[in-house]
Tab-separated table of C-alpha atoms in Angstrom:
chain	number	residue	atom	x	y	z
K	95	MET	CA	-101.092	54.112	-17.457
K	96	ARG	CA	-103.460	52.063	-19.607
K	97	LYS	CA	-102.685	49.088	-21.792
K	98	LEU	CA	-103.532	49.832	-25.441
K	99	GLU	CA	-106.218	47.938	-27.307
K	100	ASN	CA	-105.256	46.224	-30.582
K	101	SER	CA	-107.344	48.783	-32.472
K	102	GLU	CA	-105.134	51.573	-31.072
K	103	LEU	CA	-101.836	50.133	-32.344
K	104	ASN	CA	-102.079	51.565	-35.877
K	105	ARG	CA	-101.058	48.279	-37.449
K	106	LYS	CA	-100.516	48.108	-41.181
K	107	SER	CA	-102.797	46.040	-43.346
K	108	ILE	CA	-101.148	43.329	-45.458
K	109	GLU	CA	-101.401	45.600	-48.501
K	110	ASP	CA	-99.940	48.567	-46.594
K	111	PHE	CA	-97.070	46.359	-45.435
K	112	LYS	CA	-96.323	45.150	-48.952
K	113	THR	CA	-96.164	48.714	-50.338
K	114	ALA	CA	-94.325	50.247	-47.346
K	115	SER	CA	-90.702	51.320	-47.634
K	116	LYS	CA	-88.647	48.441	-46.247
K	117	THR	CA	-85.635	48.359	-43.974
K	118	PRO	CA	-82.661	47.425	-46.221
K	119	ILE	CA	-81.993	44.165	-44.383
K	120	LEU	CA	-82.323	40.665	-45.841
K	121	ILE	CA	-82.366	37.557	-43.662
K	122	ILE	CA	-80.948	34.188	-44.694
K	123	LEU	CA	-81.871	31.117	-42.639
K	124	ASP	CA	-79.658	28.173	-43.499
K	125	ASP	CA	-80.488	24.669	-42.309
K	126	VAL	CA	-82.637	25.973	-39.440
K	127	ARG	CA	-84.455	22.956	-38.011
K	128	SER	CA	-86.921	24.507	-35.590
K	129	LEU	CA	-90.219	25.520	-37.139
K	130	HIS	CA	-90.802	27.797	-34.158
K	131	ASN	CA	-87.486	29.583	-34.811
K	132	ILE	CA	-88.477	30.084	-38.451
K	133	GLY	CA	-91.867	31.495	-37.455
K	134	SER	CA	-90.305	33.790	-34.861
K	135	VAL	CA	-87.871	35.195	-37.410
K	136	PHE	CA	-90.793	35.907	-39.752
K	137	ARG	CA	-92.624	37.711	-36.950
K	138	THR	CA	-89.589	39.806	-36.002
K	139	SER	CA	-88.976	40.573	-39.675
K	140	ASP	CA	-92.541	41.814	-40.000
K	141	ALA	CA	-92.144	44.039	-36.932
K	142	PHE	CA	-89.115	45.817	-38.437
K	143	LEU	CA	-90.255	45.886	-42.097
K	144	ILE	CA	-87.462	43.575	-43.228
K	145	GLU	CA	-87.273	43.370	-47.008
K	146	LYS	CA	-87.009	39.608	-47.522
K	147	ILE	CA	-86.172	36.255	-45.962
K	148	TYR	CA	-84.265	33.535	-47.825
K	149	LEU	CA	-84.930	29.991	-46.591
K	150	CYS	CA	-82.108	27.604	-47.489
K	151	GLY	CA	-81.136	23.971	-47.071
K	152	ILE	CA	-83.381	21.985	-44.735
K	153	THR	CA	-85.188	25.112	-43.508
K	154	ALA	CA	-88.928	24.486	-43.811
K	155	ILE	CA	-91.125	26.776	-45.877
K	156	PRO	CA	-94.641	28.167	-45.452
K	157	PRO	CA	-97.398	27.247	-45.415
K	158	ASN	CA	-96.735	25.175	-42.334
K	159	LYS	CA	-98.935	24.909	-39.235
K	160	GLU	CA	-95.973	24.965	-36.825
K	161	ILE	CA	-94.336	27.982	-38.509
K	162	HIS	CA	-97.709	29.757	-38.424
K	163	LYS	CA	-97.997	29.255	-34.631
K	164	THR	CA	-95.173	31.717	-34.015
K	165	ALA	CA	-95.294	33.754	-37.238
K	166	LEU	CA	-98.942	34.717	-36.630
K	167	GLY	CA	-99.498	35.669	-40.262
K	168	ALA	CA	-96.079	37.231	-40.946
K	169	THR	CA	-95.516	34.658	-43.701
K	170	GLU	CA	-98.238	36.549	-45.582
K	171	THR	CA	-96.506	39.927	-45.226
K	172	VAL	CA	-92.757	39.356	-45.355
K	173	GLN	CA	-91.489	38.395	-48.802
K	174	TRP	CA	-89.627	35.082	-48.799
K	175	GLU	CA	-87.910	32.739	-51.202
K	176	TYR	CA	-86.594	29.193	-50.934
K	177	ASN	CA	-83.271	28.121	-52.416
K	178	LYS	CA	-81.683	24.834	-51.340
K	179	ASN	CA	-78.178	26.183	-51.995
K	180	ILE	CA	-77.078	28.977	-49.642
K	181	LEU	CA	-73.841	29.494	-51.599
K	182	GLU	CA	-75.894	30.389	-54.670
K	183	VAL	CA	-77.966	32.847	-52.615
K	184	ILE	CA	-74.824	34.524	-51.239
K	185	GLU	CA	-73.235	34.807	-54.675
K	186	ASN	CA	-76.420	36.255	-56.203
K	187	LEU	CA	-76.777	38.820	-53.432
K	188	LYS	CA	-73.140	39.865	-53.689
K	189	ASN	CA	-73.578	40.245	-57.472
K	190	ASP	CA	-76.420	42.640	-56.621
K	191	THR	CA	-73.972	44.609	-54.383
K	192	VAL	CA	-75.562	43.422	-51.138
K	193	SER	CA	-73.126	43.088	-48.210
K	194	VAL	CA	-73.445	39.611	-46.676
K	195	PHE	CA	-72.555	38.906	-43.037
K	196	ALA	CA	-72.764	35.678	-41.069
K	197	ILE	CA	-73.917	35.963	-37.474
K	198	GLU	CA	-71.376	33.618	-35.983
K	199	GLN	CA	-68.497	33.210	-33.544
K	200	VAL	CA	-65.350	33.097	-35.673
K	201	GLU	CA	-61.818	34.461	-35.583
K	202	ASN	CA	-61.791	38.225	-36.070
K	203	ALA	CA	-65.576	38.575	-35.967
K	204	GLN	CA	-66.739	42.131	-35.457
K	205	MET	CA	-68.749	42.599	-32.290
K	206	LEU	CA	-72.315	43.729	-32.950
K	207	ASN	CA	-71.971	46.779	-30.719
K	208	GLU	CA	-68.976	47.910	-32.811
K	209	PHE	CA	-70.551	47.166	-36.208
K	210	THR	CA	-71.836	50.095	-38.262
K	211	PRO	CA	-73.828	49.384	-41.419
K	212	VAL	CA	-72.941	51.396	-44.516
K	213	PRO	CA	-75.692	53.982	-45.050
K	214	GLU	CA	-78.061	53.244	-47.960
K	215	LYS	CA	-76.432	49.831	-48.609
K	216	LYS	CA	-78.442	46.631	-48.326
K	217	ILE	CA	-77.167	44.067	-45.875
K	218	ALA	CA	-77.931	40.341	-45.669
K	219	LEU	CA	-77.577	38.465	-42.381
K	220	ILE	CA	-77.073	34.693	-42.241
K	221	PHE	CA	-78.326	32.687	-39.274
K	222	GLY	CA	-77.319	29.030	-39.316
K	223	ASN	CA	-78.274	25.666	-37.916
K	224	GLU	CA	-79.134	25.491	-34.217
K	225	VAL	CA	-76.309	23.010	-33.506
K	226	TYR	CA	-73.676	23.616	-36.182
K	227	GLY	CA	-74.172	27.325	-36.920
K	228	VAL	CA	-73.323	28.881	-40.274
K	229	SER	CA	-71.291	26.543	-42.491
K	230	GLN	CA	-67.631	27.308	-43.100
K	231	GLU	CA	-68.317	27.353	-46.854
K	232	ALA	CA	-70.910	30.096	-46.398
K	233	ILE	CA	-68.668	32.051	-44.007
K	234	ALA	CA	-65.872	31.956	-46.603
K	235	LEU	CA	-68.127	33.752	-49.119
K	236	CYS	CA	-69.287	36.430	-46.680
K	237	ASP	CA	-68.066	40.011	-46.539
K	238	GLY	CA	-67.595	39.549	-42.804
K	239	THR	CA	-68.984	38.107	-39.605
K	240	ILE	CA	-70.802	39.712	-36.722
K	241	GLU	CA	-70.769	38.299	-33.210
K	242	ILE	CA	-73.227	39.101	-30.439
K	243	PRO	CA	-71.238	39.886	-27.271
K	244	GLN	CA	-72.036	37.360	-24.544
K	245	LEU	CA	-70.697	37.622	-21.015
K	246	GLY	CA	-72.183	34.647	-19.173
K	247	THR	CA	-71.309	30.967	-19.016
K	248	LYS	CA	-73.308	30.102	-22.145
K	249	HIS	CA	-71.844	31.089	-25.485
K	250	SER	CA	-74.810	30.540	-27.739
K	251	LEU	CA	-78.269	31.995	-28.206
K	252	ASN	CA	-81.397	30.615	-29.811
K	253	ILE	CA	-81.699	31.576	-33.518
K	254	SER	CA	-84.862	33.599	-32.953
K	255	VAL	CA	-83.277	35.453	-30.023
K	256	SER	CA	-80.111	36.152	-32.054
K	257	ALA	CA	-82.187	37.415	-34.967
K	258	GLY	CA	-84.190	39.699	-32.687
K	259	ILE	CA	-81.066	41.187	-31.125
K	260	VAL	CA	-79.232	41.749	-34.410
K	261	ILE	CA	-82.247	43.043	-36.342
K	262	TRP	CA	-83.144	45.513	-33.569
K	263	ASP	CA	-79.566	46.735	-33.255
K	264	LEU	CA	-79.142	47.278	-37.004
K	265	PHE	CA	-82.633	48.785	-37.327
K	266	LYS	CA	-81.699	51.382	-34.677
K	267	LYS	CA	-78.423	52.168	-36.433
K	268	ILE	CA	-79.997	52.401	-39.903
K	269	LYS	CA	-82.944	54.516	-38.754
K	270	ASN	CA	-80.818	56.592	-36.327
K	271	ILE	CA	-83.175	55.880	-33.433
């Protein structure tokens, strides 16, 4: 077994990425404080050809040196947009027939392992503030909520870890991997 060289990874160029067929997933970061979390979500979104990231509220925007540390250039590939008002973003997406789900622990949340995305339908996933989560106002506008099953003593995960888990799970289900 031999570790692959970077030149053997068949990575897309920025132009190839921009013209590639995207995974029909949109990410919404609302009031995410950590610049490293934001950068990590960009990097994960690049890895799975996520269509777009919406940055809302106090979430910082590129270009930013601290975001770049973890994004490693993904802010140049993944399309993004800033809108201070997450409620406006949710309403606009729903008007475009996108299904919007908060990733949050709420009453009657659907467990991620039991969630099946509707084939050929775009889905938006909201990840909220590191301390307060997704706001109740945003949850009220969502089509539903998805919860990551957790079995240990801790009942929260870092935003970037949550995004990685949910994006990978939905990517597998959408692509039938």
